[in-house]
mmCIF file of C-alpha atoms and ligand atoms in Angstrom:
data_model
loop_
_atom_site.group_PDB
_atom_site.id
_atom_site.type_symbol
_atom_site.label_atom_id
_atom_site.label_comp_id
_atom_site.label_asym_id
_atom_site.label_seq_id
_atom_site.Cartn_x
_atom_site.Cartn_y
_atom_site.Cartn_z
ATOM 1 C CA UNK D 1 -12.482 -24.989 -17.281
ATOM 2 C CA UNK D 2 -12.461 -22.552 -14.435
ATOM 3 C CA UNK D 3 -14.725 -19.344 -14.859
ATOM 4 C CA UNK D 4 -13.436 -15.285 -14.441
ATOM 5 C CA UNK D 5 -14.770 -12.835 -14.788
ATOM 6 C CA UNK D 6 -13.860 -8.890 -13.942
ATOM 7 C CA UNK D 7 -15.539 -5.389 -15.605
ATOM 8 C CA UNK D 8 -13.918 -2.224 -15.849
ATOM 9 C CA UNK D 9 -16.118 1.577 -15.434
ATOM 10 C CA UNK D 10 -15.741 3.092 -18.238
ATOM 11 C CA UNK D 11 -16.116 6.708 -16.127
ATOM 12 C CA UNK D 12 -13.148 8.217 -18.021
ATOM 13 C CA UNK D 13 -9.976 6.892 -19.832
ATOM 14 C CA UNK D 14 -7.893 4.315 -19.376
ATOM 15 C CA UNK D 15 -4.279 4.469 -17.845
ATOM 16 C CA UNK D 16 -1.430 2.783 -17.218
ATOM 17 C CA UNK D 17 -2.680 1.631 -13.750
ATOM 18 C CA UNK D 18 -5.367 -0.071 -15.400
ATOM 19 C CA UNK D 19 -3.136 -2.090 -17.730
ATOM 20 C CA UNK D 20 -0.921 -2.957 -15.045
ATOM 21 C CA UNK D 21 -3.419 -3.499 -12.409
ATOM 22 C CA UNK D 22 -6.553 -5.176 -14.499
ATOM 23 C CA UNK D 23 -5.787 -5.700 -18.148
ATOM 24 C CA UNK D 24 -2.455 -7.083 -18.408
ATOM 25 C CA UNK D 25 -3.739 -10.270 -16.015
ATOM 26 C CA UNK D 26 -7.115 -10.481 -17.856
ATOM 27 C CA UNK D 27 -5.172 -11.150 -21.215
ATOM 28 C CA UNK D 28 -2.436 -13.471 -19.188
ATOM 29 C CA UNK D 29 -5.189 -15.358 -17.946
ATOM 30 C CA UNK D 30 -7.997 -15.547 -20.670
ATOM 31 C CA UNK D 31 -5.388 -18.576 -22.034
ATOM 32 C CA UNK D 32 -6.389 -21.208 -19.127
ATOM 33 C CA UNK D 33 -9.939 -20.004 -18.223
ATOM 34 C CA UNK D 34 -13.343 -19.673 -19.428
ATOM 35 C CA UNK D 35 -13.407 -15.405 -19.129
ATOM 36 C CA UNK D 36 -16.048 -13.053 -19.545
ATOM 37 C CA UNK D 37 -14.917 -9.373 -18.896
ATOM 38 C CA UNK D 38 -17.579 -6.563 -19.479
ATOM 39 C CA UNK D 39 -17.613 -2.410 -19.909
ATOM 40 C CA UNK D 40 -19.240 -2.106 -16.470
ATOM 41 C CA UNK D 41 -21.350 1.172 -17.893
ATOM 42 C CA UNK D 42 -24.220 0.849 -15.097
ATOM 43 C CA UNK D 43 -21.473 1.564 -12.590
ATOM 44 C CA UNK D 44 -20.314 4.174 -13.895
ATOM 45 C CA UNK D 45 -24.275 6.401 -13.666
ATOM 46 C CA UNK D 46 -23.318 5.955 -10.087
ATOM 47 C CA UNK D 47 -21.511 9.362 -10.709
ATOM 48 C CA UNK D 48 -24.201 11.010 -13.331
ATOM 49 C CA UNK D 49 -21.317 11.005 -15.778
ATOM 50 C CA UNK D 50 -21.867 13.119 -19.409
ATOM 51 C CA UNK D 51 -23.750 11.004 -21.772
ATOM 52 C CA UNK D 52 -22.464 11.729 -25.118
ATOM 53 C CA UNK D 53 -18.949 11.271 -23.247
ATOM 54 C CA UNK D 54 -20.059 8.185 -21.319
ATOM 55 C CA UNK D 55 -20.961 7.065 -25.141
ATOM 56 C CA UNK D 56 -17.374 7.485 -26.320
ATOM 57 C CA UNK D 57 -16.035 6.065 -23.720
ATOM 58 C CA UNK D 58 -17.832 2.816 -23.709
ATOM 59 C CA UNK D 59 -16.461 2.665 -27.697
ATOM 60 C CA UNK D 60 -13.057 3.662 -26.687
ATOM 61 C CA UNK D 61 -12.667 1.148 -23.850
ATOM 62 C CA UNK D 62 -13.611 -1.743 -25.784
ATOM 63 C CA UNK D 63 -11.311 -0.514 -28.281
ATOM 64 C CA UNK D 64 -8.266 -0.590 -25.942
ATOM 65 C CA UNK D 65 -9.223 -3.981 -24.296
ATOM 66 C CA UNK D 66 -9.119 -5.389 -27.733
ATOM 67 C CA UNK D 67 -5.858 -3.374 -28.510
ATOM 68 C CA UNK D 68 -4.011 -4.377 -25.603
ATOM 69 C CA UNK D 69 -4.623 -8.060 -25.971
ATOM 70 C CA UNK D 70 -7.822 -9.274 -25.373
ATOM 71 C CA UNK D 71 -9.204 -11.936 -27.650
ATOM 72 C CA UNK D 72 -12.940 -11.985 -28.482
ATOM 73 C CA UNK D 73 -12.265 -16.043 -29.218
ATOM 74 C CA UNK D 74 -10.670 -16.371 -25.507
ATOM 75 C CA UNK D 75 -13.026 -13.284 -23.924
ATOM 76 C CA UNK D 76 -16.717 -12.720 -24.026
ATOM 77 C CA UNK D 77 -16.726 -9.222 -24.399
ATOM 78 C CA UNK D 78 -19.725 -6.839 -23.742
ATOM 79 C CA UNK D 79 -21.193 -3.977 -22.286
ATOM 80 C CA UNK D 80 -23.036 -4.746 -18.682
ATOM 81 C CA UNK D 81 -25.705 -2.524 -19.552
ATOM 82 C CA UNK D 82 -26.998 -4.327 -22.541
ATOM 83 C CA UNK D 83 -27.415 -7.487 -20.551
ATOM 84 C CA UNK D 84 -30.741 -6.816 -18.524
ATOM 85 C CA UNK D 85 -30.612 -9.740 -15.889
ATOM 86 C CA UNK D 86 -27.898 -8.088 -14.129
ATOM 87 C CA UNK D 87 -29.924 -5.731 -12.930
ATOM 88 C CA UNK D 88 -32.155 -8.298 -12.355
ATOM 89 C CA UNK D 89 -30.857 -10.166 -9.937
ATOM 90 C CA UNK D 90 -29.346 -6.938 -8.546
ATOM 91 C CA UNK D 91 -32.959 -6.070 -7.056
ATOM 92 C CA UNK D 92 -32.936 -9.475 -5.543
ATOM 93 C CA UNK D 93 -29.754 -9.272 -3.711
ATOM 94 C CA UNK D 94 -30.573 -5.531 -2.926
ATOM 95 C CA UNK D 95 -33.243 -6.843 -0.986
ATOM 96 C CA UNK D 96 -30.875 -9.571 0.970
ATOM 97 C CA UNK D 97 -28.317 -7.080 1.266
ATOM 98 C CA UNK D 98 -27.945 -4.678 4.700
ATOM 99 C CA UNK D 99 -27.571 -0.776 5.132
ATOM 100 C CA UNK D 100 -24.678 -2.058 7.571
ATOM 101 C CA UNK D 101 -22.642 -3.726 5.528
ATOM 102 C CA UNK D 102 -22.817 -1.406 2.282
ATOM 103 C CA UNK D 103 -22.155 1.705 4.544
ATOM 104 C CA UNK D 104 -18.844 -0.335 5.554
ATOM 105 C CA UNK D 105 -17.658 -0.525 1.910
ATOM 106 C CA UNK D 106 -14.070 1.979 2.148
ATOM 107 C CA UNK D 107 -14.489 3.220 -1.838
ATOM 108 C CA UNK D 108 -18.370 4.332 -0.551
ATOM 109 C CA UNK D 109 -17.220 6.199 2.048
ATOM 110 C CA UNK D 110 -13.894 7.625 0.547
ATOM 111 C CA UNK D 111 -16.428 8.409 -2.941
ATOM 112 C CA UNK D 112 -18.853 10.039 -0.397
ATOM 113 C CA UNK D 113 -16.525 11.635 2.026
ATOM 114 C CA UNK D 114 -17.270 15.318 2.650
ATOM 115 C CA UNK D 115 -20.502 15.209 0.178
ATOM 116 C CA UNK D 116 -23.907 16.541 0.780
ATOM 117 C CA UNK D 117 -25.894 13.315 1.282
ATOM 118 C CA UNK D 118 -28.354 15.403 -0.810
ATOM 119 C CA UNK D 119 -25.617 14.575 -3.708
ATOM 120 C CA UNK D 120 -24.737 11.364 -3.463
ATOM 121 C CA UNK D 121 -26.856 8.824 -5.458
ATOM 122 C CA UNK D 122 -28.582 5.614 -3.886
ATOM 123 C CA UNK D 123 -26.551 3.917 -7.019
ATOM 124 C CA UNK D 124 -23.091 4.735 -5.415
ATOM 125 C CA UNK D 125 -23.897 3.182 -2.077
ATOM 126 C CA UNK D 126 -25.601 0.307 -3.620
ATOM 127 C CA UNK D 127 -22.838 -0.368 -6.285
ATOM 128 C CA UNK D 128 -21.267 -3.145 -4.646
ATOM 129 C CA UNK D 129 -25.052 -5.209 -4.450
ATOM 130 C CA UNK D 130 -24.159 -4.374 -8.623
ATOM 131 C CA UNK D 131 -20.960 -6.339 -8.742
ATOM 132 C CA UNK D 132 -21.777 -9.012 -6.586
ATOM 133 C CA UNK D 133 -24.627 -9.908 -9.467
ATOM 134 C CA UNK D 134 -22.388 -9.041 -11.774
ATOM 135 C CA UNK D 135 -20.234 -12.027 -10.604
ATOM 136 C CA UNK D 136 -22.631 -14.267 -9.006
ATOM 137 C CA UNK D 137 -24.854 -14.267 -12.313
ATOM 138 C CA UNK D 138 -21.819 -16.402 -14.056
ATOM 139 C CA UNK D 139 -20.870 -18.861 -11.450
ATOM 140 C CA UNK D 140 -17.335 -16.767 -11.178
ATOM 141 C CA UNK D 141 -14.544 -18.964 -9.593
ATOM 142 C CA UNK D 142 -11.885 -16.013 -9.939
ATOM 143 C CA UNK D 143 -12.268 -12.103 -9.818
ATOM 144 C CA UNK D 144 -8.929 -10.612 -11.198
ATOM 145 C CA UNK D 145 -9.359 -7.143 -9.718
ATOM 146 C CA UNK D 146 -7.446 -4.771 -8.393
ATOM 147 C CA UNK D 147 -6.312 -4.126 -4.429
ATOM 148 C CA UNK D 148 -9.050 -1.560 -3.970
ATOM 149 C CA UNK D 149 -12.050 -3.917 -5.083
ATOM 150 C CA UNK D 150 -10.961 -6.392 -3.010
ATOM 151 C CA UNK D 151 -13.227 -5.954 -0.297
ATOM 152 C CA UNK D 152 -16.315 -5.812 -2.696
ATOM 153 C CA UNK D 153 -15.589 -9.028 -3.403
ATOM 154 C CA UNK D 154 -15.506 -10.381 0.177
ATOM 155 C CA UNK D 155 -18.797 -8.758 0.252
ATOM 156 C CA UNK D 156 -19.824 -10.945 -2.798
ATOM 157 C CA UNK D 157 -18.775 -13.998 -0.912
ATOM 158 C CA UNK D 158 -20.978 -12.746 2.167
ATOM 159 C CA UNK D 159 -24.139 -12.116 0.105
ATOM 160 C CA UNK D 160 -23.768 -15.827 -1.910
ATOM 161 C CA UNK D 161 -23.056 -17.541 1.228
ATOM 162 C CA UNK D 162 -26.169 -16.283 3.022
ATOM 163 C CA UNK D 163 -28.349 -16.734 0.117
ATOM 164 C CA UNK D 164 -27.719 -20.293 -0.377
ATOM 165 C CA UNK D 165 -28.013 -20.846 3.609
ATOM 166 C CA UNK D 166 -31.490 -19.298 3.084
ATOM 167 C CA UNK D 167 -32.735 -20.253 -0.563
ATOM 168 C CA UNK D 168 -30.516 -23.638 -1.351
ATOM 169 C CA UNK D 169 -27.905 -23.711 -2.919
ATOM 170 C CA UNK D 170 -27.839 -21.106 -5.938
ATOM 171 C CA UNK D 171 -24.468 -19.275 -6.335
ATOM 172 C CA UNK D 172 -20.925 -20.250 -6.455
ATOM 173 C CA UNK D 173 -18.366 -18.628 -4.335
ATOM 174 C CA UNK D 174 -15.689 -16.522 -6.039
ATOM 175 C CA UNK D 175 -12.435 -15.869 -5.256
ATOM 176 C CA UNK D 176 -10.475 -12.604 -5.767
ATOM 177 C CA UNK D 177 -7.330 -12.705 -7.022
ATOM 178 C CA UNK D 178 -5.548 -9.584 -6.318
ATOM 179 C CA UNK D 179 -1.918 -9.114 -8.440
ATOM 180 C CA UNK D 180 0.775 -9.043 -5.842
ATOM 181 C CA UNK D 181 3.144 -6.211 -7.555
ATOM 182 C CA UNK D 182 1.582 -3.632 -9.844
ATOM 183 C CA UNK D 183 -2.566 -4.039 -7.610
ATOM 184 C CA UNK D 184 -1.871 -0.014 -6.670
ATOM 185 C CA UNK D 185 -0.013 2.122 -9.509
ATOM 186 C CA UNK D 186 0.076 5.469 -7.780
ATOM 187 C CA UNK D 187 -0.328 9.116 -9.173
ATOM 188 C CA UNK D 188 3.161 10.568 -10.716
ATOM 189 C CA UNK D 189 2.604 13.878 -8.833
ATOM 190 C CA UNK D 190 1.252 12.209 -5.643
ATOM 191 C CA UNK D 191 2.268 9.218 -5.076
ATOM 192 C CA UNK D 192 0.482 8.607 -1.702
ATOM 193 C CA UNK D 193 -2.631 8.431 -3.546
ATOM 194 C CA UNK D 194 -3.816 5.844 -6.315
ATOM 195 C CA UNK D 195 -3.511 6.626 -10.153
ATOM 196 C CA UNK D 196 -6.762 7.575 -11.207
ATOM 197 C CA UNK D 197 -9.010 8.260 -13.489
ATOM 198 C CA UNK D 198 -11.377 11.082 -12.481
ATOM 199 C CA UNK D 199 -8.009 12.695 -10.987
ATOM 200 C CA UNK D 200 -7.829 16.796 -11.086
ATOM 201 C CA UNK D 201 -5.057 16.401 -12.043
ATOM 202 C CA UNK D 202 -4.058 14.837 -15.096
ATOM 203 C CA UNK D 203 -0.135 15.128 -14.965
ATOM 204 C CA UNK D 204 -0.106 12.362 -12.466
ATOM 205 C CA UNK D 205 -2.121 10.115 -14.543
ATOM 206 C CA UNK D 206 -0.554 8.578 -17.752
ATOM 207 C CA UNK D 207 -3.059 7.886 -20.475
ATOM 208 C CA UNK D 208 -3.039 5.059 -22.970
ATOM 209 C CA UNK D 209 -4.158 6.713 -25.199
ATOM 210 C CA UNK D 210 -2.754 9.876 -25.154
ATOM 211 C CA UNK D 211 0.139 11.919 -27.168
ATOM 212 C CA UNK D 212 3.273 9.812 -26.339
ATOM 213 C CA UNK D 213 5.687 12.856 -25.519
ATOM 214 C CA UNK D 214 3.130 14.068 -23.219
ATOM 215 C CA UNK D 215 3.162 10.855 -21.304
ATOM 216 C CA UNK D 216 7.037 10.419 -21.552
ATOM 217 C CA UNK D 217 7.254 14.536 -20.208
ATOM 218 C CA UNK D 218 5.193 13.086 -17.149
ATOM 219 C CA UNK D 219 7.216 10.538 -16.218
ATOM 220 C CA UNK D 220 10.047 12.736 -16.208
ATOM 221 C CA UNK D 221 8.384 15.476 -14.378
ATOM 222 C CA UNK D 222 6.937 12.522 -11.523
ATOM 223 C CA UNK D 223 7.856 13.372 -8.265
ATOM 224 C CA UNK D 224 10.583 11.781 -6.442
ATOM 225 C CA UNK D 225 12.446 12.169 -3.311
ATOM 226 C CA UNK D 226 16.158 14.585 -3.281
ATOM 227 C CA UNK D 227 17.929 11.514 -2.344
ATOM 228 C CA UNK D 228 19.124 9.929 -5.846
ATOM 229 C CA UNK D 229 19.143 6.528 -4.455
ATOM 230 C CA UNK D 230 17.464 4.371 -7.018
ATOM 231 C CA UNK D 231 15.860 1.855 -4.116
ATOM 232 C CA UNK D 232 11.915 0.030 -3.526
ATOM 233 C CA UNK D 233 10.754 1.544 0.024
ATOM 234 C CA UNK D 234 7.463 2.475 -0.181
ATOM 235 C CA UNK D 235 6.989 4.411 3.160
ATOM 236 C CA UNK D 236 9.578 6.645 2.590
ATOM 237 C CA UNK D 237 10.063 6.740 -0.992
ATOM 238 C CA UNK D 238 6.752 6.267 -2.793
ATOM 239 C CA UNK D 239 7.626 8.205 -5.571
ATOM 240 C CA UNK D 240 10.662 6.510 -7.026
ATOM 241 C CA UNK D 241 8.428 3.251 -5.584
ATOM 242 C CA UNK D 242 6.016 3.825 -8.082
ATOM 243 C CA UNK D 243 7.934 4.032 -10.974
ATOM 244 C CA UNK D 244 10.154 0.499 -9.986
ATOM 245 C CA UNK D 245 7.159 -0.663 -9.850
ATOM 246 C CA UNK D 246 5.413 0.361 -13.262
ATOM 247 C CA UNK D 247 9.587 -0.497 -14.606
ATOM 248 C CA UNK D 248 9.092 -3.895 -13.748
ATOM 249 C CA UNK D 249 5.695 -4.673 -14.534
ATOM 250 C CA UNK D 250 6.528 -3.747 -18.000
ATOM 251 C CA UNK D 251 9.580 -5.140 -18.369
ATOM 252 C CA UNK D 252 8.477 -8.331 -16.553
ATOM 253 C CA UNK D 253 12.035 -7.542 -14.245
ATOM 254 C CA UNK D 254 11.473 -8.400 -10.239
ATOM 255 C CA UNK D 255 11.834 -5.533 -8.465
ATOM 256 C CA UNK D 256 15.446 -6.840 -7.032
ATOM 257 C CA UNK D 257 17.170 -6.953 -10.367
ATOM 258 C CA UNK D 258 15.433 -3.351 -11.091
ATOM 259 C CA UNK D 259 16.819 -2.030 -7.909
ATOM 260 C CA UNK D 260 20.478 -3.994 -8.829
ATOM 261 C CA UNK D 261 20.026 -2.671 -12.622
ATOM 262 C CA UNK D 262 20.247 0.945 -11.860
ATOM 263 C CA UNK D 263 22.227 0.781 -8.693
ATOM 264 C CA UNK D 264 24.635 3.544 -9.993
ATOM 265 C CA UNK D 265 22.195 5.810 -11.849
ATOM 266 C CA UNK D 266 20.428 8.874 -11.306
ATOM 267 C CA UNK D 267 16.864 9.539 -10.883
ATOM 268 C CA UNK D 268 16.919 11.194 -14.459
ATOM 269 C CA UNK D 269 18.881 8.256 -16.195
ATOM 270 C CA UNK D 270 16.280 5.849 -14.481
ATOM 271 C CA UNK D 271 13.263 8.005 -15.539
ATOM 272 C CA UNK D 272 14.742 8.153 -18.954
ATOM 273 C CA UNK D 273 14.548 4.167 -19.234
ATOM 274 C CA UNK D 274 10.839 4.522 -17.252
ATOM 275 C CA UNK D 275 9.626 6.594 -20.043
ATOM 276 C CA UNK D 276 11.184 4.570 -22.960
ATOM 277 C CA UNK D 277 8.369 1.316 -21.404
ATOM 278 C CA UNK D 278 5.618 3.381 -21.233
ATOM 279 C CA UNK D 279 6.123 5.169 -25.118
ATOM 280 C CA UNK D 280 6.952 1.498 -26.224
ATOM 281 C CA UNK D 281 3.787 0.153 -24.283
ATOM 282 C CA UNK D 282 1.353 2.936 -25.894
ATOM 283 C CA UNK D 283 3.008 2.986 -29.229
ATOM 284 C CA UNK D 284 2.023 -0.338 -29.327
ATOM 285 C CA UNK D 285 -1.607 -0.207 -28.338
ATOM 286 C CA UNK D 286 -2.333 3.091 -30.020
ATOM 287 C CA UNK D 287 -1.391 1.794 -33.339
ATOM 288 C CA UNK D 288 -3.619 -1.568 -32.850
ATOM 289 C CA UNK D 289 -6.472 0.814 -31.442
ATOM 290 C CA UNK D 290 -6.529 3.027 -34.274
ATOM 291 C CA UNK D 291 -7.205 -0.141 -36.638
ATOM 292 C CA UNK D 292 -10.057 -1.873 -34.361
ATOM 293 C CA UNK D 293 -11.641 1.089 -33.952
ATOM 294 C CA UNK D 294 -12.146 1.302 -37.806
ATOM 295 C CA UNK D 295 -15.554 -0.127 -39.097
ATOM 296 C CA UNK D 296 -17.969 -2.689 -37.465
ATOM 297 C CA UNK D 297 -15.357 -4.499 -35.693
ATOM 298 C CA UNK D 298 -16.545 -3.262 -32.599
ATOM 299 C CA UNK D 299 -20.071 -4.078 -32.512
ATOM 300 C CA UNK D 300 -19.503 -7.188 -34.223
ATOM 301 C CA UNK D 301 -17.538 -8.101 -31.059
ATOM 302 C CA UNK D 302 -20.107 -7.028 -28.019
ATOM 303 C CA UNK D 303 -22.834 -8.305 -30.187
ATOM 304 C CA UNK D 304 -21.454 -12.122 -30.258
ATOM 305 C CA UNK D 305 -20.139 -11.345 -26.787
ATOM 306 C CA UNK D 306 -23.596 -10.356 -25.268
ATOM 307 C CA UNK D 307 -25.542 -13.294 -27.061
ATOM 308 C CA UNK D 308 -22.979 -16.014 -24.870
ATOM 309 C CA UNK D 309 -23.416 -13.620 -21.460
ATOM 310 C CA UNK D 310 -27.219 -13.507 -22.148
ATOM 311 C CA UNK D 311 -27.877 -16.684 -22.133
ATOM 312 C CA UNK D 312 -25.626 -17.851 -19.079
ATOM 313 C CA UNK D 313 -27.252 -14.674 -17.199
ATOM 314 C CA UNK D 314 -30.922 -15.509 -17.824
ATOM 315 C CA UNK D 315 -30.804 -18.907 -16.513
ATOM 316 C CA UNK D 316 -29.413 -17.945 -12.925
ATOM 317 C CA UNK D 317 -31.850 -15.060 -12.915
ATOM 318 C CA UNK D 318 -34.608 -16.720 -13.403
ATOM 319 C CA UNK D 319 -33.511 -19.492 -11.152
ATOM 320 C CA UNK D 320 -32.762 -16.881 -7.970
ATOM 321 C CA UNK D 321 -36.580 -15.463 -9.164
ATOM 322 C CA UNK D 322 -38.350 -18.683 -9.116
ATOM 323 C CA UNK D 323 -36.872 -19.375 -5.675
ATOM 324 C CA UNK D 324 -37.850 -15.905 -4.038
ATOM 325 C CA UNK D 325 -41.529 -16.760 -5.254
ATOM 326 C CA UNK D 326 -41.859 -13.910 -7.121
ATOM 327 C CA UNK D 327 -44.131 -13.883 -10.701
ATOM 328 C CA UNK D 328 -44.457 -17.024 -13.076
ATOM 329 C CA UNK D 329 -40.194 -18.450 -12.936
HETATM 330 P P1 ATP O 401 -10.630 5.228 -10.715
HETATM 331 O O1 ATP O 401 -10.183 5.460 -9.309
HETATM 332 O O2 ATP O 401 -9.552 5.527 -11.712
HETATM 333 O O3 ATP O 401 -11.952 5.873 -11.046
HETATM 334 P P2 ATP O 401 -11.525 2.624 -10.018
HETATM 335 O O4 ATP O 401 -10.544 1.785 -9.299
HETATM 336 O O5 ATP O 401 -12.570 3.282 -9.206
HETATM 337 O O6 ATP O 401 -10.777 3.678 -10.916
HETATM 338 P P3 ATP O 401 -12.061 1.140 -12.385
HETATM 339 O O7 ATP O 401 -11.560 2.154 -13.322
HETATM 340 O O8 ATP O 401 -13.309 0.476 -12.730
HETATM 341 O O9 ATP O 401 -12.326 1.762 -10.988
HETATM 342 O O10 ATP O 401 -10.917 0.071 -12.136
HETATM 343 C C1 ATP O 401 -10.837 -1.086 -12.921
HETATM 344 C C2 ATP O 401 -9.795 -1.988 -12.404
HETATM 345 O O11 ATP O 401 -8.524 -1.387 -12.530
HETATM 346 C C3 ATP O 401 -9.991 -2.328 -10.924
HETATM 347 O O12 ATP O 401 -9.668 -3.670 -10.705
HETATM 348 C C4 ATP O 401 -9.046 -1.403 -10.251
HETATM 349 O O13 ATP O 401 -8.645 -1.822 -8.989
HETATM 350 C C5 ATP O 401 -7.902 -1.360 -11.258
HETATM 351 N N1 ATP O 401 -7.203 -0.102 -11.124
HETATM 352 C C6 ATP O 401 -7.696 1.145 -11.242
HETATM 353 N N2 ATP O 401 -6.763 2.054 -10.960
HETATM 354 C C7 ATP O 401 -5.627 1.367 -10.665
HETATM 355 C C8 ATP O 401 -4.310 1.733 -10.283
HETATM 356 N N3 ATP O 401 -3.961 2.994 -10.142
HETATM 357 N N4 ATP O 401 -3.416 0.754 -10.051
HETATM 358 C C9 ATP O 401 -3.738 -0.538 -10.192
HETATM 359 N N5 ATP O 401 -4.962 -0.970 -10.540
HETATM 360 C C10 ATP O 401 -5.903 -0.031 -10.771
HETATM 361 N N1 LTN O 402 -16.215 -1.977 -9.432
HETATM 362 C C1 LTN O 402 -15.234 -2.511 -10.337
HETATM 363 C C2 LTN O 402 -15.765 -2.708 -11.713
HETATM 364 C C3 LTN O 402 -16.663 -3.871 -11.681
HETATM 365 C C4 LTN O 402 -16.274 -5.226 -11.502
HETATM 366 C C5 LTN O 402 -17.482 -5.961 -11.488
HETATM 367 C C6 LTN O 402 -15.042 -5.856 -11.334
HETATM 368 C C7 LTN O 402 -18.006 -3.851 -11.784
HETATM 369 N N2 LTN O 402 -18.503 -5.095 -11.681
HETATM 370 C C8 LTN O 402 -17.464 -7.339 -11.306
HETATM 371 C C9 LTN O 402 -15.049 -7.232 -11.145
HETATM 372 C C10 LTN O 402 -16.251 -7.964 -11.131
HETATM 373 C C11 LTN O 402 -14.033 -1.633 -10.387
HETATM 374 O O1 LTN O 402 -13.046 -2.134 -10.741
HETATM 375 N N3 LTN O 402 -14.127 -0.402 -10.075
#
């Protein structure tokens, strides 16, 4: 069976772009391969984020994966930081990884973009040396991630490929596999810019957790264009883009029939029908969260999850130590 593997930073909470973008093909595709998906919590010090909330939201994510689908008996499930050889072999590839290329990396530079270089942490511009151990440490064949970390994993490739042309043959190459519709969900009140998580704003950003009338008042408050046309043309209509496109991912409707669908209606009919997905979609998770996130469930879960990844992880660390010649491998 094939390996994937993906992580999500758990630097705030998660939204609908995530479940679209990440989650949804994690559980689709935990069925026919051999997945491990972790709590990427190292990744997310990269931005010095509040502890105690860091804490929660390590909990809460775990919560929602399992919620939303994930099976512990399909997924190993755990938090990156309790695993200690990914850091491990981070160090390693750190050291066979360039200034160059890392500086290249577009969510470095948009993340650092008019900062101080006084306030932006080592961590965030080596992050990417992070992920590639994250997925070379497991032999990864496939990287379900979305659009945006798609180049992070071409960097992956580039770091395994040149460390097997200089140490033998150690890592596998991974593939990415980016979803074709639903990779970008964009904000409801800007929708030239990606739904996210550490947004200003939150009344572009729809919560899966959160109070379902608030999320079903900000879909019908998203911005659209004064044309009523109900039609997919991102250039010049991304807001009424974005919300054919979260419509059909969770309806599982191409984007055609969507468009054919409400040929005749208005922006505020179609909104109405946008909003009745997402309050389905969240009524469903929230009730499922609020009953995992009862008792031991939880830690019962990571704790079987990290004893698989631990093992797996150990070996390949050692392995890249012993042939770098450092201590006693
Ligand atoms: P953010 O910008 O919200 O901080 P991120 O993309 O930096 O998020 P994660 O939250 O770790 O980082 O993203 C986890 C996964 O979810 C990634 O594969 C990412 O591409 C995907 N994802 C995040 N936001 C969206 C979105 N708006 N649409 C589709 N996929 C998304
Ligand atoms: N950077 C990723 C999260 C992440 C990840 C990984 C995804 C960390 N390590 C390894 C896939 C494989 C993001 O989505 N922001």
């Amino acid at each position: 069976m094939k390996r994937l593997l993906s992580g999500i930073t758990p630097t705030g909470e998660l939204h609908i772009g995530h479940y679209i973008g990440a989650i949804t093909h994690f559980i689709e595709m935990q069925k026919s391969y051999e997945s491990f998906v972790f709590v990427a919590d190292l990744h997310s010090l990269t931005v010095n984020p509040d502890p105690k909330e860091l804490k929660e939201n390590i909990r809460k994510m775990v919560g929602v994966y399992l919620a939303c689908g994930l099976d512990p008996k399909q997924t190993c499930l755990f938090n990156q930081s309790e695993n200690i050889y990914h850091p491990m072999l981070s160090w390693a590839l750190e050291c066979n990884s360039y200034m160059g290329e890392l500086s290249r990396m577009t969510q470095y530079k948009e993340k650092s973009q008019n900062k101080q270089s006084e306030s932006v942490t080592c961590g965030l511009f080596t992050y990417p040396v992070l992920m590639a151990s994250d997925i070379l440490i497991y032999d990864a064949d496939v990287v379900p991630v979305g659009g945006d970390q798609k180049q992070h994993v071409e960097l992956t490739r580039n770091i395994a490929e040149r460390f097997n042309n200089k140490y033998g043959t150690t890592f596998k190459i991974p593939n990415p596999v980016i979803a074709e519709s639903g990779a970008r969900i964009m904000d409801l009140q800007n929708p030239n810019k990606k739904m996210s998580k550490s947004d200003e704003n939150p009344k572009g950003v729809i919560f899966l957790l959160e109070d379902i009338q608030k999320a079903r008042k900000k879909i019908m408050s998203a911005v659209t264009d004064s044309d009523n046309v109900i039609k997919y043309d991102v250039a010049n209509k991304p807001g009424i883009s974005n919300l054919i496109t979260i419509y059909s991912c969770l309806t599982n409707e191409n984007i055609d029939n969507v468009e054919e669908a409400f040929a005749n209606a208005s922006y505020g009919e179609f909104k109405t029908k946008v909003a009745d997905e997402v309050e389905k979609l969240l009524q469903n998770i929230q009730t499922k969260y609020n009953e995992i996130i009862k008792g031991d469930y939880i830690d019962n879960v990571l704790d079987e999850g990290l004893k698989r990844a631990e093992k797996i992880a150990k070996e390949k660390a050692y392995d890249v130590y012993k042939k770098l010649g450092v201590g006693r491998y």
